[in-house]
Amino acid sequence: MKKLKINQSYYFILAYVLATAVSFAFGFQPGQVIFKSLQSYLLEMVSFIPFIFILIGLFDVWVPKEKIEKLVGEKSGIMGIFLVILLATLQAGPLYAAFPVAYILFKKGASTRNIFIYLGAFSSLKIPMLSFEIGYLGLKFTLIRSLISIPIFILVGFAMEYLLKNSSFEVKEPRKIKEGK
Amino acid sequence: MKNIIILGVFTATMLLISLFFDKKKTLLGIKRGYKMFQNILVPFLNIIIIISIVLYLIPQETITRLLGQSSGFFGVMLAALIGSITLIPGFVSYPLAATLMNQGATVQVVATFMTTLMMVGVVTFPVEFKYFGKKATILRNVLNFIAAILIGYLVGRLY
């Protein structure tokens, strides 16, 4: 009888699927509720992740490293900072959607601080999110929060660069976990 | 939603332009993008599962109850902690923040909560580790946590 070999990395997902199936079979409320909220997150992820990765792929093959390096690399100065912030404001999605973009930025030579400034700006300055924020919390709150956040996460970007100076920092492309025992 | 349509149209446009100029390169680009996606799919799914579970354990009502009336040091720390642990999508977190404000939470608390919510993510650690490594991830989140408290304080002051 052939043994079924499942890649280790799927264990958690399988366990969850099993737990959810059991929840529905036995009327376990929490399991069902969790699944419902999972559905909406899944929908959210599926609705834009493919687009992001297509764009990143195109970006990877079309834009030469030298160009990006000149724009947001080590020596780009204020322009570089401005550009990554601009890039961040034009995006949408939760934080983990920024990671792949950070990877491609790194691959193309962006400086460490610009990568982290990008992440900071991504978290707080996405234009779609700002419009939500203005709607619910008011223009005054949104304006004050945004304007205060900008210099602070720029500082964090510099701090990250300084703190990681000696650690040969790199953004890794996540590799699939090897098939195995 | 509107944003997704914009993103979709933009992506389609880029694809068409790229196809027009160089079909081979375009296909390579799509392949590369797909491969990157494949590599990260499982960790992403894991995160979503964990988020759903966490959100069930700490639902909106609980957050509103805990932070609704809060202010001062204790309130700020609580807000920062809850914001760090949870990862709530935008269209849910803003109404939640508005509710908190209406219930009397101070501007400082709400600003801190929102900032940690967006910038600090304990739940996303597994994926972040894969991209940035343990050291950078911890550093980034710790710095952002401190920054969030600072931002909350300043926003509270200047509001």
Coordinates of C-alpha atoms in Angstrom, one line a residue:
Chain A
M1 CA 0.0 0.0 0.0
K2 CA 1.5 3.3 -1.0
K3 CA 2.0 5.7 1.8
L4 CA 0.5 9.1 1.4
K5 CA 3.3 11.7 1.7
I6 CA 2.1 15.2 2.5
N7 CA 4.4 18.1 2.4
Q8 CA 4.9 19.2 5.9
S9 CA 4.0 22.8 5.2
Y10 CA 0.4 21.9 4.6
Y11 CA -0.2 20.3 8.0
F12 CA -1.7 23.4 9.5
I13 CA -4.1 24.0 6.7
L14 CA -5.2 20.4 6.6
A15 CA -5.7 20.4 10.3
Y16 CA -7.8 23.5 10.0
V17 CA -9.9 22.1 7.1
L18 CA -10.5 19.0 9.2
A19 CA -11.5 21.0 12.2
T20 CA -13.9 23.1 10.2
A21 CA -15.5 20.1 8.5
V22 CA -16.0 18.6 11.9
S23 CA -17.4 21.9 13.2
F24 CA -20.1 21.9 10.5
A25 CA -20.8 18.2 10.9
F26 CA -21.4 18.5 14.6
G27 CA -22.8 22.0 14.8
F28 CA -19.8 23.4 16.7
Q29 CA -20.6 27.1 16.6
P30 CA -17.2 28.7 16.9
G31 CA -15.8 26.6 14.1
Q32 CA -18.6 27.8 11.8
V33 CA -18.2 31.4 12.7
I34 CA -14.5 31.3 12.2
F35 CA -15.0 29.8 8.8
K36 CA -17.4 32.6 7.9
S37 CA -14.8 35.3 8.7
L38 CA -12.2 33.2 7.0
Q39 CA -14.2 33.4 3.8
S40 CA -14.2 37.1 3.7
Y41 CA -10.4 37.3 4.3
L42 CA -9.9 34.7 1.6
L43 CA -12.0 36.7 -0.8
E44 CA -10.1 39.8 0.0
M45 CA -6.8 38.0 -0.6
V46 CA -7.9 36.3 -3.8
S47 CA -9.3 39.5 -5.2
F48 CA -6.0 41.4 -5.4
I49 CA -3.1 39.1 -4.7
P50 CA -3.0 37.8 -8.3
F51 CA -2.9 41.3 -9.7
I52 CA -0.1 42.3 -7.4
F53 CA 2.0 39.3 -8.4
I54 CA 1.4 39.8 -12.1
L55 CA 2.5 43.4 -11.7
I56 CA 5.6 42.4 -9.7
G57 CA 6.5 39.8 -12.3
L58 CA 6.2 42.4 -15.1
F59 CA 8.2 44.8 -13.0
D60 CA 10.9 42.3 -12.5
V61 CA 11.4 41.5 -16.2
W62 CA 11.0 45.0 -17.5
V63 CA 12.6 47.4 -15.1
P64 CA 16.4 47.2 -15.0
K65 CA 18.2 47.1 -11.7
E66 CA 20.3 50.1 -12.5
K67 CA 17.3 52.4 -12.9
I68 CA 15.7 51.5 -9.7
E69 CA 19.0 51.6 -7.9
K70 CA 19.5 55.1 -9.1
L71 CA 16.0 56.1 -8.0
V72 CA 15.7 54.5 -4.6
G73 CA 19.1 53.0 -3.9
E74 CA 21.7 54.0 -1.4
K75 CA 22.5 57.3 -3.0
S76 CA 19.1 58.4 -3.9
G77 CA 18.6 60.7 -0.9
I78 CA 15.4 62.6 -0.5
M79 CA 14.1 61.7 -4.0
G80 CA 14.3 58.0 -3.1
I81 CA 12.4 58.6 0.1
F82 CA 9.7 60.5 -1.7
L83 CA 9.4 57.9 -4.4
V84 CA 8.9 55.0 -2.1
I85 CA 6.3 56.9 -0.1
L86 CA 4.6 57.8 -3.3
L87 CA 4.6 54.1 -4.3
A88 CA 3.1 53.1 -1.0
T89 CA 0.3 55.7 -1.2
L90 CA -0.9 54.3 -4.5
Q91 CA -1.4 50.8 -3.2
A92 CA -4.0 48.9 -1.4
G93 CA -4.2 45.8 0.7
P94 CA -3.1 44.5 4.1
L95 CA 0.4 44.6 5.3
Y96 CA 1.5 41.2 4.0
A97 CA 0.8 42.4 0.5
A98 CA 3.6 44.8 0.9
F99 CA 6.2 42.1 1.5
P100 CA 6.5 40.8 -2.0
V101 CA 6.8 44.4 -3.2
A102 CA 9.5 45.0 -0.7
Y103 CA 11.3 41.9 -2.0
I104 CA 11.3 43.2 -5.6
L105 CA 12.4 46.6 -4.4
F106 CA 15.3 45.0 -2.6
K107 CA 16.1 42.8 -5.6
K108 CA 16.4 45.9 -7.7
G109 CA 18.7 47.7 -5.4
A110 CA 16.6 49.8 -3.1
S111 CA 18.4 50.9 0.0
T112 CA 17.5 49.3 3.3
R113 CA 16.0 52.4 4.8
N114 CA 13.9 53.1 1.7
I115 CA 12.4 49.6 2.0
F116 CA 11.4 50.1 5.5
I117 CA 10.2 53.6 4.8
Y118 CA 8.1 52.0 2.1
L119 CA 6.7 49.6 4.6
G120 CA 5.9 52.3 7.1
A121 CA 4.2 54.4 4.5
F122 CA 2.3 51.4 3.2
S123 CA 0.8 50.8 6.6
S124 CA -0.4 54.3 7.2
L125 CA -0.7 56.2 4.0
K126 CA -2.5 54.1 1.4
I127 CA -4.9 56.5 -0.3
P128 CA -7.8 54.0 -0.5
M129 CA -7.5 53.6 3.3
L130 CA -7.2 57.3 3.9
S131 CA -10.5 57.9 2.2
F132 CA -12.0 55.4 4.5
E133 CA -10.4 57.0 7.5
I134 CA -11.6 60.4 6.6
G135 CA -15.1 59.0 6.2
Y136 CA -15.1 57.4 9.6
L137 CA -12.8 59.5 11.7
G138 CA -12.8 62.8 10.1
L139 CA -10.4 64.9 8.0
K140 CA -8.8 66.5 11.1
F141 CA -7.8 63.2 12.7
T142 CA -6.6 61.7 9.4
L143 CA -4.6 64.7 8.5
I144 CA -2.9 65.0 11.9
R145 CA -2.2 61.3 12.1
S146 CA -0.8 61.1 8.6
L147 CA 1.4 64.2 8.9
I148 CA 2.8 63.1 12.3
S149 CA 3.3 59.5 11.0
I150 CA 5.4 60.5 8.0
P151 CA 8.5 61.8 9.7
I152 CA 8.3 59.1 12.4
F153 CA 8.3 56.2 10.0
I154 CA 11.0 57.9 8.0
L155 CA 13.0 57.9 11.2
V156 CA 12.2 54.2 11.7
G157 CA 13.5 53.5 8.2
F158 CA 16.8 55.2 9.0
A159 CA 16.9 53.4 12.4
M160 CA 16.3 50.0 10.7
E161 CA 19.1 50.7 8.3
Y162 CA 21.4 51.7 11.1
L163 CA 20.5 48.7 13.3
L164 CA 20.9 46.2 10.5
K165 CA 24.1 47.7 9.2
N166 CA 26.3 44.9 10.2
S167 CA 24.0 42.0 9.5
S168 CA 24.1 42.0 5.7
F169 CA 20.4 42.5 5.6
E170 CA 18.5 41.0 2.7
V171 CA 14.9 40.4 1.7
K172 CA 14.6 36.8 0.9
E173 CA 12.4 35.2 -1.7
P174 CA 10.6 32.6 0.4
R175 CA 11.3 29.1 -0.8
K176 CA 8.9 26.3 -0.6
I177 CA 9.7 24.0 2.3
K178 CA 11.4 20.9 1.0
E179 CA 9.3 17.7 0.6
G180 CA 10.1 15.6 3.4
K181 CA 9.6 13.6 6.5
Chain B
M1 CA -15.1 47.0 -4.7
K2 CA -13.9 50.0 -6.4
N3 CA -10.2 49.6 -5.6
I4 CA -10.0 46.1 -6.9
I5 CA -11.5 47.2 -10.2
I6 CA -9.0 50.0 -10.5
L7 CA -6.2 47.5 -9.7
G8 CA -7.6 45.0 -12.1
V9 CA -7.9 47.5 -14.9
F10 CA -4.4 48.8 -14.2
T11 CA -2.9 45.3 -14.2
A12 CA -4.8 44.4 -17.5
T13 CA -3.5 47.6 -19.1
M14 CA 0.1 46.9 -18.0
L15 CA -0.2 43.3 -19.3
L16 CA -1.5 44.5 -22.7
I17 CA 1.2 47.1 -23.1
S18 CA 3.8 44.5 -22.1
L19 CA 2.4 41.9 -24.5
F20 CA 2.5 44.5 -27.3
F21 CA 6.2 45.2 -26.8
D22 CA 7.5 41.8 -26.0
K23 CA 5.4 38.6 -25.8
K24 CA 8.2 36.4 -24.5
K25 CA 9.2 38.8 -21.8
T26 CA 5.6 39.1 -20.7
L27 CA 5.2 35.4 -20.3
L28 CA 8.4 35.3 -18.4
G29 CA 7.1 38.0 -16.1
I30 CA 3.9 36.2 -15.5
K31 CA 5.7 33.0 -14.8
R32 CA 8.0 34.8 -12.3
G33 CA 5.1 36.4 -10.6
Y34 CA 3.3 33.1 -10.3
K35 CA 6.3 31.4 -8.9
M36 CA 6.7 34.0 -6.2
F37 CA 3.0 33.6 -5.5
Q38 CA 3.3 29.8 -5.2
N39 CA 6.2 30.2 -2.7
I40 CA 4.2 32.3 -0.4
L41 CA 0.7 30.9 -0.8
V42 CA 0.8 28.5 2.1
P43 CA 2.2 31.0 4.6
F44 CA -0.5 33.5 3.5
L45 CA -3.2 30.9 4.0
N46 CA -1.9 30.1 7.4
I47 CA -2.0 33.7 8.4
I48 CA -5.6 34.1 7.2
I49 CA -6.6 31.1 9.3
I50 CA -4.8 32.5 12.3
I51 CA -6.4 35.9 11.8
S52 CA -9.8 34.4 11.7
I53 CA -9.2 32.5 14.9
V54 CA -7.8 35.5 16.7
L55 CA -10.7 37.7 15.5
Y56 CA -13.1 35.1 16.9
L57 CA -11.3 35.1 20.2
I58 CA -11.1 38.9 20.4
P59 CA -14.2 40.1 18.5
Q60 CA -15.2 43.6 17.9
E61 CA -17.5 43.7 20.9
T62 CA -14.7 42.8 23.2
I63 CA -12.4 45.4 21.7
T64 CA -15.1 48.0 22.1
R65 CA -15.7 47.0 25.6
L66 CA -12.0 47.0 26.6
L67 CA -11.1 50.2 24.8
G68 CA -14.4 52.1 24.7
Q69 CA -13.9 54.1 27.8
S70 CA -10.2 54.0 28.1
S71 CA -7.7 56.7 28.3
G72 CA -4.5 57.4 30.1
F73 CA -1.5 55.1 30.2
F74 CA -3.4 51.9 30.8
G75 CA -5.7 52.5 27.9
V76 CA -2.9 53.4 25.6
M77 CA -0.9 50.3 26.4
L78 CA -4.0 48.1 26.1
A79 CA -4.8 49.7 22.7
A80 CA -1.2 49.1 21.5
L81 CA -1.2 45.5 22.6
I82 CA -4.5 44.7 21.0
G83 CA -3.6 46.5 17.9
S84 CA -0.3 44.5 17.7
I85 CA -2.0 41.1 18.0
T86 CA -4.9 41.6 15.7
L87 CA -4.9 42.2 12.0
I88 CA -8.2 43.7 11.0
P89 CA -9.0 44.7 7.4
G90 CA -9.4 48.3 6.7
F91 CA -13.1 48.3 6.0
V92 CA -13.7 46.8 9.4
S93 CA -11.1 48.7 11.5
Y94 CA -12.3 52.2 10.6
P95 CA -15.9 51.7 11.7
L96 CA -14.5 50.0 14.8
A97 CA -12.3 53.0 15.5
A98 CA -15.2 55.4 15.0
T99 CA -17.3 53.4 17.5
L100 CA -14.5 53.6 20.0
M101 CA -14.4 57.4 19.6
N102 CA -18.1 57.6 20.0
Q103 CA -17.9 55.6 23.2
G104 CA -15.4 58.0 24.7
A105 CA -12.0 56.6 24.0
T106 CA -9.5 59.4 23.7
V107 CA -7.9 60.4 20.4
Q108 CA -4.6 59.2 21.7
V109 CA -5.9 55.7 22.4
V110 CA -7.6 55.5 19.0
A111 CA -4.6 56.8 17.1
T112 CA -2.3 54.3 19.0
F113 CA -4.7 51.5 18.3
M114 CA -5.0 52.2 14.6
T115 CA -1.3 52.7 14.1
T116 CA -0.3 49.4 15.9
L117 CA -3.1 47.7 14.0
M118 CA -1.6 48.7 10.7
M119 CA 2.1 48.7 11.4
V120 CA 2.7 45.9 13.9
G121 CA 1.6 42.4 13.3
V122 CA 2.3 39.5 15.6
V123 CA 0.1 37.3 13.5
T124 CA 2.1 38.0 10.4
F125 CA 5.4 37.1 12.0
P126 CA 5.6 33.7 10.2
V127 CA 5.4 35.3 6.7
E128 CA 7.5 38.3 7.7
F129 CA 10.2 36.0 9.0
K130 CA 10.4 34.4 5.6
Y131 CA 10.9 37.7 3.9
F132 CA 13.0 39.7 6.3
G133 CA 14.5 37.2 8.7
K134 CA 13.9 37.1 12.4
K135 CA 16.1 40.0 13.4
A136 CA 14.7 42.6 11.0
T137 CA 11.1 41.5 11.7
I138 CA 11.5 41.8 15.5
L139 CA 13.3 45.1 15.1
R140 CA 10.7 46.5 12.7
N141 CA 7.8 45.6 14.9
V142 CA 9.3 46.8 18.1
L143 CA 10.3 50.1 16.5
N144 CA 6.8 50.5 15.0
F145 CA 5.3 49.7 18.4
I146 CA 7.2 52.5 20.0
A147 CA 6.5 54.7 17.1
A148 CA 2.8 54.0 17.4
I149 CA 2.8 55.1 21.0
L150 CA 4.7 58.2 20.1
I151 CA 2.3 58.9 17.2
G152 CA -0.7 58.3 19.5
Y153 CA 0.6 60.7 22.1
L154 CA 1.4 63.5 19.5
V155 CA -1.9 63.1 17.8
G156 CA -3.7 63.2 21.1
R157 CA -1.8 66.4 21.9
L158 CA -2.4 68.1 18.6
Y159 CA -6.0 67.1 17.9

